[in-house]
Short mmCIF file of C-alpha atoms and ligand atoms in Angstrom, two decimals:
data_model
loop_
_atom_site.label_atom_id
_atom_site.label_comp_id
_atom_site.label_asym_id
_atom_site.label_seq_id
_atom_site.Cartn_x
_atom_site.Cartn_y
_atom_site.Cartn_z
CA MET D 1 19.16 -16.20 16.30
CA PHE D 2 17.49 -12.74 16.12
CA TYR D 3 19.47 -11.41 12.87
CA ASP D 4 19.77 -7.18 12.24
CA ARG D 5 16.61 -4.66 12.65
CA GLU D 6 19.01 -2.69 14.36
CA ARG D 7 18.00 0.55 13.79
CA GLU D 8 14.69 0.37 14.86
CA ILE D 9 15.35 -1.72 18.12
CA GLU D 10 17.63 1.60 18.20
CA LYS D 11 14.57 3.53 18.13
CA LEU D 12 12.29 1.80 20.28
CA ASN D 13 14.48 1.79 23.17
CA SER D 14 15.14 5.66 22.61
CA LEU D 15 11.39 6.13 23.03
CA HIS D 16 11.40 3.39 25.92
CA SER D 17 14.09 5.64 27.96
CA GLN D 18 12.57 9.19 28.44
CA PRO D 19 10.23 9.00 31.15
CA GLY D 20 6.15 8.93 31.04
CA SER D 21 4.24 7.23 28.45
CA THR D 22 4.45 6.84 24.46
CA PHE D 23 2.57 4.53 22.31
CA VAL D 24 3.86 3.22 19.23
CA VAL D 25 2.44 1.81 16.55
CA ILE D 26 4.74 -0.79 14.56
CA TYR D 27 2.51 -1.97 11.31
CA GLY D 28 4.09 -3.61 7.91
CA ARG D 29 2.91 -6.14 5.94
CA ARG D 30 2.28 -10.23 7.48
CA ARG D 31 5.58 -12.13 7.86
CA VAL D 32 7.83 -9.14 7.81
CA GLY D 33 8.72 -9.73 11.22
CA LYS D 34 6.88 -7.42 13.67
CA THR D 35 6.14 -9.39 16.53
CA ALA D 36 10.02 -11.29 16.27
CA LEU D 37 10.99 -7.39 16.73
CA ALA D 38 8.37 -6.94 19.63
CA ARG D 39 9.98 -10.08 21.25
CA GLU D 40 13.22 -8.98 20.83
CA PHE D 41 12.45 -5.70 22.15
CA LEU D 42 11.02 -6.98 25.37
CA ARG D 43 13.69 -9.51 25.93
CA ASP D 44 15.68 -7.20 28.29
CA LYS D 45 12.52 -5.50 29.63
CA LEU D 46 10.17 -5.70 32.31
CA GLY D 47 6.60 -6.33 29.47
CA LEU D 48 3.90 -8.16 28.86
CA TYR D 49 3.16 -9.05 25.52
CA PHE D 50 -0.60 -10.24 25.19
CA PHE D 51 -2.05 -11.69 21.40
CA VAL D 52 -5.10 -10.26 20.42
CA GLY D 53 -6.93 -13.11 19.32
CA GLU D 54 -10.24 -13.36 17.37
CA LYS D 55 -12.01 -15.15 20.75
CA ASP D 56 -14.35 -13.63 22.80
CA GLU D 57 -13.84 -11.10 25.62
CA ALA D 58 -13.52 -13.77 28.91
CA LEU D 59 -11.39 -16.26 26.70
CA LEU D 60 -8.68 -13.50 26.40
CA LEU D 61 -8.55 -12.00 29.56
CA GLU D 62 -8.05 -15.50 30.91
CA GLU D 63 -4.79 -15.40 28.38
CA PHE D 64 -3.87 -12.17 29.36
CA GLN D 65 -4.62 -12.15 32.84
CA GLU D 66 -1.72 -15.34 33.07
CA GLU D 67 0.82 -13.69 31.30
CA ILE D 68 0.45 -10.86 33.70
CA GLU D 69 0.52 -12.95 36.87
CA LYS D 70 3.68 -14.79 35.12
CA ASN D 71 5.72 -11.46 34.44
CA LEU D 72 4.61 -9.44 37.36
CA SER D 73 4.05 -11.31 40.52
CA GLU D 74 6.94 -10.47 42.15
CA TYR D 75 5.84 -6.83 42.42
CA LEU D 76 2.45 -7.75 43.56
CA PRO D 77 1.42 -8.02 47.23
CA SER D 78 1.45 -11.39 47.62
CA TYR D 79 -2.55 -10.97 48.98
CA LEU D 80 -3.63 -9.43 45.68
CA LYS D 81 -5.80 -11.35 43.83
CA LEU D 82 -5.92 -10.45 39.84
CA LYS D 83 -9.54 -10.97 38.32
CA PHE D 84 -10.49 -8.47 35.72
CA SER D 85 -13.80 -8.58 34.39
CA THR D 86 -13.46 -5.97 31.42
CA LEU D 87 -10.25 -5.36 28.83
CA GLU D 88 -11.19 -1.93 30.45
CA GLU D 89 -10.45 -3.06 33.75
CA LEU D 90 -7.41 -4.84 32.74
CA PHE D 91 -5.91 -1.92 31.00
CA GLU D 92 -6.74 0.82 33.87
CA PHE D 93 -4.64 -2.24 35.96
CA ILE D 94 -1.64 -2.14 33.96
CA LEU D 95 -1.33 1.83 33.71
CA ASP D 96 -2.14 2.24 37.31
CA PHE D 97 0.72 -0.49 37.47
CA SER D 98 3.31 1.62 35.56
CA ARG D 99 3.11 4.40 37.88
CA GLU D 100 5.51 2.67 40.24
CA LYS D 101 7.45 0.98 37.49
CA LYS D 102 7.97 1.31 33.71
CA ILE D 103 6.72 -1.32 31.80
CA VAL D 104 6.11 -2.26 27.89
CA VAL D 105 2.97 -3.89 26.82
CA VAL D 106 2.39 -5.22 23.82
CA PHE D 107 -1.04 -5.65 21.88
CA ASP D 108 0.06 -7.94 18.56
CA GLU D 109 -2.51 -7.66 16.05
CA PHE D 110 -3.88 -4.98 17.48
CA GLN D 111 -6.78 -4.41 14.83
CA ASN D 112 -8.01 -7.41 15.99
CA PHE D 113 -10.16 -5.92 18.76
CA ARG D 114 -12.52 -5.04 16.50
CA PHE D 115 -13.60 -8.32 16.89
CA VAL D 116 -13.21 -9.14 20.15
CA LYS D 117 -14.49 -5.45 20.96
CA PRO D 118 -15.27 -2.93 18.50
CA LEU D 119 -15.55 -0.25 21.74
CA PHE D 120 -12.39 -1.00 23.34
CA PHE D 121 -10.47 1.19 20.95
CA SER D 122 -12.24 4.43 22.24
CA SER D 123 -12.34 3.25 25.86
CA LEU D 124 -8.61 2.82 25.13
CA GLN D 125 -8.28 6.48 24.42
CA LYS D 126 -10.14 7.39 27.20
CA LEU D 127 -8.23 5.65 29.86
CA TRP D 128 -5.35 6.97 28.01
CA ASP D 129 -6.05 10.39 27.84
CA LEU D 130 -6.91 10.16 31.40
CA LYS D 131 -3.92 8.40 33.04
CA LYS D 132 -0.92 8.50 30.36
CA GLU D 133 0.40 11.69 32.13
CA GLU D 134 1.22 9.86 35.64
CA SER D 135 1.77 6.82 34.06
CA ASN D 136 5.42 5.03 32.74
CA LEU D 137 4.23 2.68 29.96
CA THR D 138 5.85 2.23 26.67
CA LEU D 139 2.61 0.86 24.43
CA LEU D 140 3.31 -0.88 21.29
CA ALA D 141 -0.05 -1.93 19.48
CA VAL D 142 1.66 -3.93 16.49
CA GLY D 143 -0.80 -4.48 13.72
CA SER D 144 -0.38 -6.70 9.86
CA TYR D 145 -2.91 -4.87 7.53
CA VAL D 146 -1.63 -1.98 6.82
CA GLY D 147 -4.83 -0.58 5.59
CA MET D 148 -6.79 -1.34 8.83
CA ILE D 149 -4.36 0.37 11.07
CA LYS D 150 -4.04 3.86 8.79
CA ARG D 151 -7.68 4.03 9.11
CA LEU D 152 -7.76 3.16 12.74
CA PHE D 153 -5.29 5.61 13.91
CA MET D 154 -5.20 7.82 11.12
CA ASP D 155 -8.78 8.77 10.41
CA ARG D 156 -9.83 11.49 12.03
CA LYS D 157 -12.92 10.07 12.81
CA GLU D 158 -11.35 7.38 14.75
CA PRO D 159 -10.79 7.75 18.66
CA LEU D 160 -7.40 6.46 18.57
CA PHE D 161 -6.62 9.71 15.82
CA GLY D 162 -3.77 11.71 17.14
CA ARG D 163 -2.80 9.71 20.13
CA VAL D 164 0.23 7.65 18.70
CA ASP D 165 3.79 9.15 18.93
CA GLU D 166 5.52 7.10 16.66
CA PHE D 167 4.51 5.20 13.64
CA MET D 168 7.10 2.77 12.82
CA LYS D 169 6.91 0.61 9.52
CA LEU D 170 8.20 -2.59 9.23
CA LYS D 171 9.89 -3.16 5.87
CA PRO D 172 11.82 -6.34 4.21
CA PHE D 173 15.26 -6.46 4.61
CA ASP D 174 17.05 -4.67 1.60
CA PHE D 175 19.05 -7.19 -0.81
CA TRP D 176 22.23 -6.84 1.43
CA LYS D 177 20.60 -7.21 4.77
CA ALA D 178 18.57 -10.34 3.27
CA TYR D 179 21.66 -12.02 1.58
CA GLY D 180 23.57 -11.64 4.63
CA PHE D 181 20.36 -13.26 6.52
CA VAL D 182 20.63 -16.24 4.25
CA ARG D 183 24.15 -17.09 4.68
CA GLU D 184 24.09 -17.15 8.43
CA PHE D 185 21.93 -20.69 7.46
CA ALA D 186 22.86 -21.66 4.02
CA GLY D 187 25.20 -21.76 1.53
CA VAL D 188 23.88 -19.76 -1.37
CA SER D 189 25.49 -17.86 -4.09
CA PRO D 190 25.42 -14.50 -5.19
CA GLN D 191 24.11 -15.69 -8.34
CA ASP D 192 21.15 -18.11 -7.40
CA PHE D 193 20.47 -15.28 -4.15
CA VAL D 194 19.24 -12.87 -6.88
CA GLU D 195 17.00 -15.60 -9.04
CA LEU D 196 15.21 -16.44 -4.98
CA TYR D 197 15.34 -13.07 -4.19
CA SER D 198 13.26 -11.86 -6.86
CA ALA D 199 10.64 -14.35 -5.98
CA LEU D 200 11.03 -13.96 -2.22
CA GLY D 201 12.09 -10.54 -1.76
CA GLY D 202 13.48 -9.21 1.61
CA MET D 203 10.58 -11.32 3.82
CA PRO D 204 12.69 -13.37 6.98
CA ARG D 205 8.89 -16.08 6.59
CA TYR D 206 9.85 -17.10 3.13
CA LEU D 207 14.06 -16.91 3.55
CA LEU D 208 13.94 -18.81 6.29
CA TYR D 209 12.20 -21.69 3.91
CA LEU D 210 15.66 -21.79 2.20
CA LYS D 211 16.94 -23.69 5.25
CA ARG D 212 14.61 -26.60 4.06
CA TYR D 213 14.36 -26.23 0.62
CA TYR D 214 17.51 -25.10 -0.84
CA SER D 215 19.99 -27.89 -1.72
CA GLY D 216 21.69 -25.81 -4.56
CA ASN D 217 19.42 -25.02 -7.14
CA ALA D 218 17.55 -21.98 -7.19
CA ARG D 219 14.77 -23.08 -9.47
CA LYS D 220 14.03 -26.31 -8.26
CA THR D 221 13.51 -24.38 -4.76
CA LEU D 222 11.11 -21.91 -6.46
CA ASP D 223 9.84 -25.12 -8.20
CA ASP D 224 9.23 -26.59 -4.55
CA LEU D 225 8.31 -23.88 -3.02
CA PHE D 226 5.63 -22.54 -5.53
CA PHE D 227 4.12 -25.29 -8.53
CA ASP D 228 3.69 -28.49 -6.64
CA GLU D 229 0.30 -29.59 -4.36
CA PHE D 230 2.04 -29.51 -1.03
CA ALA D 231 4.04 -26.03 -1.90
CA PRO D 232 3.70 -23.89 0.93
CA LEU D 233 3.48 -20.82 -0.54
CA THR D 234 1.14 -21.40 -3.56
CA GLU D 235 -2.02 -20.00 -1.46
CA GLU D 236 -0.14 -17.60 0.16
CA GLY D 237 -1.08 -14.08 -1.77
CA PHE D 238 -4.53 -14.94 -0.79
CA ASN D 239 -3.89 -15.76 2.87
CA VAL D 240 -1.98 -12.26 3.16
CA LEU D 241 -3.93 -10.19 1.32
CA LYS D 242 -7.57 -11.14 0.75
CA LEU D 243 -7.94 -9.79 4.54
CA GLU D 244 -6.46 -6.45 3.02
CA PHE D 245 -8.43 -5.54 0.98
CA GLY D 246 -11.83 -7.51 1.92
CA ARG D 247 -14.57 -8.62 -0.22
CA TYR D 248 -14.02 -6.23 -3.56
CA TYR D 249 -10.53 -8.36 -3.31
CA ARG D 250 -11.41 -9.23 -6.92
CA SER D 251 -10.58 -6.05 -8.82
CA TYR D 252 -7.67 -5.18 -6.69
CA PHE D 253 -6.09 -8.58 -7.37
CA SER D 254 -6.41 -7.81 -11.16
CA ILE D 255 -4.61 -4.95 -10.86
CA LEU D 256 -2.12 -6.14 -9.17
CA GLU D 257 -1.81 -9.07 -11.72
CA ALA D 258 -2.21 -6.81 -14.88
CA VAL D 259 0.56 -4.89 -13.66
CA SER D 260 2.79 -7.90 -12.55
CA LEU D 261 2.99 -8.89 -16.55
CA GLY D 262 4.03 -5.68 -17.89
CA HIS D 263 1.12 -3.65 -18.11
CA VAL D 264 2.04 -0.32 -16.24
CA THR D 265 -0.01 2.25 -17.61
CA PRO D 266 -3.51 2.98 -16.53
CA LYS D 267 -4.45 2.56 -20.52
CA GLU D 268 -2.78 -0.68 -20.43
CA ILE D 269 -4.40 -1.73 -17.01
CA SER D 270 -7.77 -0.62 -17.81
CA ASP D 271 -7.55 -2.96 -21.26
CA ARG D 272 -5.96 -5.59 -19.53
CA THR D 273 -8.28 -5.58 -17.08
CA GLY D 274 -12.05 -4.22 -18.88
CA LEU D 275 -12.53 -2.39 -15.70
CA LYS D 276 -13.12 1.69 -16.94
CA LEU D 277 -10.17 4.07 -16.79
CA LEU D 278 -11.76 6.34 -14.24
CA THR D 279 -12.22 3.46 -11.75
CA VAL D 280 -8.51 1.87 -12.84
CA GLY D 281 -7.25 5.53 -11.90
CA LYS D 282 -8.87 5.02 -8.02
CA TYR D 283 -7.10 1.93 -7.55
CA LEU D 284 -4.52 2.79 -8.56
CA SER D 285 -4.35 5.70 -6.23
CA GLU D 286 -5.63 3.83 -2.97
CA LEU D 287 -3.15 0.72 -4.07
CA THR D 288 0.08 3.29 -4.52
CA ASN D 289 -0.93 5.88 -1.60
CA HIS D 290 -3.25 3.48 1.07
CA TYR D 291 -2.06 0.19 0.88
CA GLU D 292 1.34 1.03 -0.50
CA TYR D 293 1.58 -1.94 -2.89
CA LEU D 294 2.12 -0.31 -5.95
CA ILE D 295 4.89 2.53 -6.67
CA ARG D 296 3.99 4.92 -8.88
CA GLU D 297 7.62 5.54 -11.33
CA VAL D 298 8.26 8.15 -13.78
CA PRO D 299 11.44 9.17 -16.02
CA ALA D 300 14.09 10.49 -14.22
CA THR D 301 14.18 13.56 -16.05
CA GLU D 302 10.58 14.07 -15.41
CA ASN D 303 8.49 16.07 -12.92
CA PRO D 304 6.35 13.22 -10.85
CA GLY D 305 3.54 15.96 -10.09
CA LYS D 306 3.03 16.99 -14.24
CA THR D 307 3.81 14.51 -16.18
CA ARG D 308 1.29 11.72 -18.40
CA LYS D 309 4.28 8.82 -18.43
CA VAL D 310 3.52 7.21 -15.33
CA ALA D 311 4.69 3.82 -15.26
CA TYR D 312 3.43 0.99 -12.35
CA SER D 313 5.11 -1.62 -10.21
CA LEU D 314 4.76 -4.11 -7.53
CA ARG D 315 7.04 -2.76 -4.64
CA ASP D 316 7.07 -6.04 -3.00
CA GLU D 317 9.05 -8.74 -5.05
CA PHE D 318 7.01 -11.89 -3.46
CA PHE D 319 3.59 -10.42 -4.28
CA ASN D 320 5.27 -9.32 -7.74
CA PHE D 321 6.48 -13.09 -8.59
CA TRP D 322 3.38 -14.34 -6.85
CA PHE D 323 0.86 -12.48 -8.98
CA ARG D 324 2.46 -12.81 -12.20
CA PHE D 325 3.51 -17.15 -11.89
CA VAL D 326 1.16 -17.97 -9.50
CA TYR D 327 -2.19 -16.08 -9.54
CA HIS D 328 -1.81 -15.81 -13.40
CA ASN D 329 -2.28 -19.43 -13.78
CA TYR D 330 -4.42 -20.08 -10.78
CA GLN D 331 -7.43 -21.55 -12.99
CA HIS D 332 -4.54 -24.37 -13.75
CA VAL D 333 -3.63 -24.96 -10.02
CA GLU D 334 -7.41 -25.60 -9.27
CA GLU D 335 -7.25 -28.31 -11.78
CA GLY D 336 -4.38 -29.89 -10.25
CA ASP D 337 -2.21 -29.07 -13.91
CA PHE D 338 1.05 -27.45 -12.68
CA ASP D 339 3.27 -28.46 -15.55
CA THR D 340 1.35 -24.93 -17.26
CA LEU D 341 2.86 -23.20 -14.49
CA ARG D 342 6.09 -24.50 -14.46
CA ASP D 343 6.19 -23.71 -18.56
CA ASP D 344 5.30 -20.03 -17.70
CA PHE D 345 7.93 -20.27 -14.88
CA GLU D 346 11.08 -21.46 -17.14
CA GLY D 347 10.48 -19.82 -19.95
CA ASN D 348 9.66 -15.88 -18.33
CA PHE D 349 11.95 -16.06 -14.88
CA PRO D 350 14.84 -15.57 -16.92
CA ALA D 351 13.41 -12.02 -18.02
CA PHE D 352 11.41 -11.58 -14.51
CA VAL D 353 15.34 -11.82 -12.84
CA GLY D 354 16.58 -9.05 -15.30
CA ARG D 355 13.77 -6.71 -13.96
CA GLU D 356 15.15 -7.22 -10.40
CA TYR D 357 18.45 -7.07 -11.22
CA GLU D 358 18.16 -3.64 -12.71
CA LYS D 359 15.77 -2.61 -9.58
CA ILE D 360 19.13 -4.34 -7.49
CA VAL D 361 21.84 -2.08 -9.43
CA ARG D 362 20.02 0.97 -9.40
CA GLU D 363 19.74 0.94 -5.31
CA PHE D 364 23.56 0.04 -5.41
CA VAL D 365 23.83 3.40 -7.53
CA ARG D 366 22.07 5.35 -5.35
CA ARG D 367 24.23 4.18 -2.19
CA SER D 368 27.69 4.60 -4.35
CA ASP D 369 29.86 7.45 -3.96
CA LEU D 370 29.04 8.67 -7.37
CA GLY D 371 31.80 11.56 -7.00
CA PHE D 372 28.44 13.99 -6.90
CA LYS D 373 25.45 13.69 -5.06
CA PRO D 374 22.30 12.84 -7.28
CA LEU D 375 19.31 14.85 -7.11
CA ARG D 376 17.19 11.97 -8.78
CA VAL D 377 18.23 7.96 -9.55
CA GLY D 378 16.03 6.39 -11.57
CA ARG D 379 14.93 4.82 -15.07
CA TRP D 380 14.47 6.95 -18.17
CA TRP D 381 12.14 6.33 -20.97
CA HIS D 382 10.61 7.71 -23.71
CA LYS D 383 8.53 6.44 -26.82
CA GLY D 384 10.42 3.02 -27.73
CA GLU D 385 13.42 4.18 -25.93
CA GLU D 386 14.91 2.79 -22.19
CA ILE D 387 17.60 3.64 -20.01
CA ASP D 388 17.74 1.47 -16.86
CA VAL D 389 19.95 3.72 -15.11
CA VAL D 390 19.99 7.67 -15.02
CA ALA D 391 21.54 9.43 -12.38
CA TYR D 392 22.48 12.97 -12.24
CA ASP D 393 22.96 16.89 -10.49
CA ARG D 394 23.31 19.88 -12.33
CA LYS D 395 27.06 19.05 -13.54
CA ASN D 396 27.12 15.64 -14.17
CA VAL D 397 24.56 12.75 -15.68
CA LEU D 398 25.56 9.21 -15.26
CA LEU D 399 23.91 6.35 -17.56
CA MET D 400 23.97 2.92 -17.02
CA GLU D 401 22.35 -0.42 -18.57
CA VAL D 402 21.76 -3.22 -16.50
CA LYS D 403 21.53 -7.05 -18.03
CA TRP D 404 21.32 -10.16 -15.99
CA ARG D 405 23.69 -12.10 -18.54
CA ASP D 406 27.43 -12.82 -18.43
CA LEU D 407 28.97 -10.07 -20.79
CA ARG D 408 31.36 -10.54 -23.62
CA GLU D 409 33.99 -7.78 -24.07
CA ARG D 410 31.97 -6.79 -27.65
CA GLU D 411 29.11 -7.23 -26.60
CA ALA D 412 29.31 -5.03 -23.83
CA LEU D 413 30.92 -2.15 -26.11
CA LYS D 414 28.27 -2.92 -28.54
CA ILE D 415 25.82 -2.02 -25.51
CA LEU D 416 27.83 0.89 -24.18
CA GLU D 417 27.91 2.22 -27.97
CA ASN D 418 24.10 2.03 -28.52
CA LEU D 419 24.29 3.74 -24.58
CA GLN D 420 25.86 6.69 -26.15
CA ARG D 421 23.40 7.34 -28.73
CA LYS D 422 20.37 7.20 -26.64
CA SER D 423 22.08 9.61 -24.60
CA ASN D 424 21.67 12.31 -27.03
CA ILE D 425 17.83 12.00 -26.42
CA VAL D 426 17.85 12.11 -22.39
CA PRO D 427 16.85 15.72 -21.42
CA LEU D 428 20.38 16.65 -19.56
CA ARG D 429 22.94 18.71 -19.95
CA GLY D 430 26.51 18.23 -18.11
CA GLU D 431 29.72 15.84 -17.98
CA LYS D 432 28.44 12.83 -19.13
CA LYS D 433 29.81 9.36 -17.63
CA TYR D 434 28.16 5.37 -19.31
CA GLY D 435 28.32 2.59 -17.45
CA ILE D 436 27.13 -1.30 -17.72
CA ALA D 437 26.29 -3.77 -15.26
CA ALA D 438 26.10 -7.50 -15.84
CA ARG D 439 25.99 -10.51 -13.57
CA SER D 440 29.95 -11.42 -15.32
CA ILE D 441 31.81 -8.42 -17.87
CA GLU D 442 34.56 -9.80 -19.75
CA GLY D 443 37.41 -7.51 -20.12
CA LYS D 444 35.73 -5.21 -16.91
CA GLU D 445 39.59 -3.78 -16.38
CA ASP D 446 39.62 -3.03 -19.49
CA LEU D 447 36.58 -1.34 -19.83
CA ARG D 448 37.11 0.60 -17.21
CA GLU D 449 40.88 1.88 -18.15
CA GLU D 450 38.64 3.23 -21.24
CA GLY D 451 36.56 5.18 -19.02
CA PHE D 452 33.60 3.46 -18.43
CA LEU D 453 31.81 2.15 -15.44
CA ALA D 454 31.54 -1.57 -15.08
CA VAL D 455 30.31 -3.66 -12.27
CA ASP D 456 29.12 -7.09 -11.99
CA LEU D 457 27.20 -9.24 -9.37
CA GLN D 458 30.29 -9.32 -7.35
CA ASP D 459 31.07 -5.79 -6.97
CA VAL D 460 27.18 -5.53 -6.37
CA ILE D 461 26.83 -7.93 -4.01
CA ASN D 462 29.83 -6.70 -1.94
CA GLN D 463 29.05 -3.16 -2.74
CA ARG D 464 32.11 -2.02 -4.13
CA PRO D 465 32.81 1.04 -4.75
CA LEU D 466 31.30 2.01 -8.22
CA CYS D 467 34.02 4.58 -9.01
CA PRO D 468 37.14 2.83 -8.30
CA SER D 469 38.95 5.36 -9.98
CA PRO D 470 38.93 9.11 -10.26
CA LEU D 471 37.08 9.40 -13.76
CA SER D 472 38.05 12.94 -15.00
CA GLY D 473 40.05 13.23 -17.54
CA SER D 474 39.62 9.52 -18.73
CA ARG D 475 39.03 8.95 -22.41
CA GLN D 476 35.33 7.99 -23.27
CA SER D 477 34.86 7.34 -26.90
CA ILE D 478 34.46 3.63 -28.21
CA PRO D 479 37.73 2.25 -29.45
CA PRO D 480 37.04 0.18 -32.57
CA ALA D 481 36.76 -3.20 -31.95
N1 ATP I 501 14.89 -9.81 12.41
C1 ATP I 501 14.64 -11.62 12.43
N2 ATP I 501 15.24 -12.26 12.89
C2 ATP I 501 15.53 -13.74 12.37
N3 ATP I 501 14.13 -14.20 12.42
C3 ATP I 501 12.76 -13.31 12.02
C4 ATP I 501 13.24 -11.66 12.17
N4 ATP I 501 12.20 -11.34 11.68
C5 ATP I 501 11.46 -12.33 11.73
N5 ATP I 501 12.04 -13.61 11.85
C6 ATP I 501 11.39 -14.70 11.48
O1 ATP I 501 10.67 -14.84 10.17
C7 ATP I 501 9.20 -15.44 10.68
C8 ATP I 501 8.08 -14.02 11.01
O2 ATP I 501 8.64 -13.17 11.39
P1 ATP I 501 7.49 -12.68 12.32
O3 ATP I 501 6.29 -14.05 12.61
O4 ATP I 501 7.81 -11.67 13.80
O5 ATP I 501 6.32 -11.57 11.10
P2 ATP I 501 5.14 -10.89 11.29
O6 ATP I 501 5.16 -9.59 10.40
O7 ATP I 501 4.57 -10.87 12.66
O8 ATP I 501 3.95 -11.54 10.51
P3 ATP I 501 2.43 -12.17 11.04
O9 ATP I 501 1.78 -11.12 10.11
O10 ATP I 501 2.18 -13.83 9.69
O11 ATP I 501 2.02 -12.56 12.09
C9 ATP I 501 9.21 -16.13 12.22
O12 ATP I 501 9.49 -17.70 12.03
C10 ATP I 501 10.36 -15.36 12.86
O13 ATP I 501 11.04 -15.69 13.54
MG1 MG I 502 2.81 -11.48 13.88
#
């Protein structure tokens, strides 16, 4: 069963349907579904799938040749005996073949050519430049290491610089897509799904584990997936990231660990890791801009280029969880002491999910019709104060608090009251609306009648409109409790 990726397939089809040759790079974090996407795209087309293993050229050529024979034999004269002695010969053959017939060629794990034959990058470039005008080839290079792929194609000094027509960065499924995916094979409640998503993110590969590992209890599932001698995901962070960072992975890892623990400013990260502030700055910028593992956030009211109030966070739910609960305790893993990991998980996972739920709600707000088109949607903080969701344009301001709890009406009112107090120090003008999001809210309808926005998990998961009724003219004062 292949799920979604409709926009990606559509884009690939539209590139492929144009006459001539085109060079597309599909990249993205390991396990995100690049191979599955490339194969799905190939399914109804004449094409060749080559997996670039770390082997020597002769062995690879044997495999590639088999793939050609399997797929193209009916188009080749029977007397023709294929025999390639170099990758260059093979690639030239494909380019020539495509003069007569449009064809797709996928090189999966393209970056591995550097182990097989580093010079191939430059010969591929020469052949491409020479022949692409006359041929009809859709060339897909698929690669897993974001940093490496960027270097290979976006660095001026590299031969393939400037040859790519389309870069497609494949992202994990978003929260809603991921839930749809999981529901095709497992009956997971929305509440459990928020917990599972907080740890696994929208990664198809990890979500597929729920087929075997989910039996009605999210915590138990995560326990089995991470905190056990035979758990399949305990080592996953190493498997996926070590190669990305190479020899100096430890410094990158310690920074990611610090961020996952809630040390989010350069100063805090430097204090935590013992790395110099200047060094931390360099790593942070690399991790944010080049590798794209971190996000640099500023309060929603501040200019991102000017403010010094920054907070870093991990983009990927899985890495965030893995650094926080596995890598952080790795010394105990090595001792086979999983109880310490479990205790940490039991004690700190609820707050961890709370932060993830805030993120989900912000995304929900971003997609909702607010009655105005916000210039920005984000978090806001100043000194000790914080507001979970702030959205505004020149005339309207929406402020919301998010709780991963089941709220009584009184609690909800208290939170809203406090929010109104805090709103006075937010440097924004305009008509203010106040709202609250929680797992469930007692008296949700009453609050709405009072003019507040109130959403629970059911609203979020079903993407129900945030503003069910027009707010103008509604009362916004707190009634006596
Ligand atoms: N759109 C999808 N629908 C259904 N299953 C998917 C989808 N995308 C990925 N998967 C499944 O998730 C798993 C990981 O996907 P895949 O192997 O394509 O990822 P990848 O990005 O190529 O990872 P790697 O870096 O490990 O090669 C596979 O079992 C695959 O079948
Ligand atoms: Mg793959």
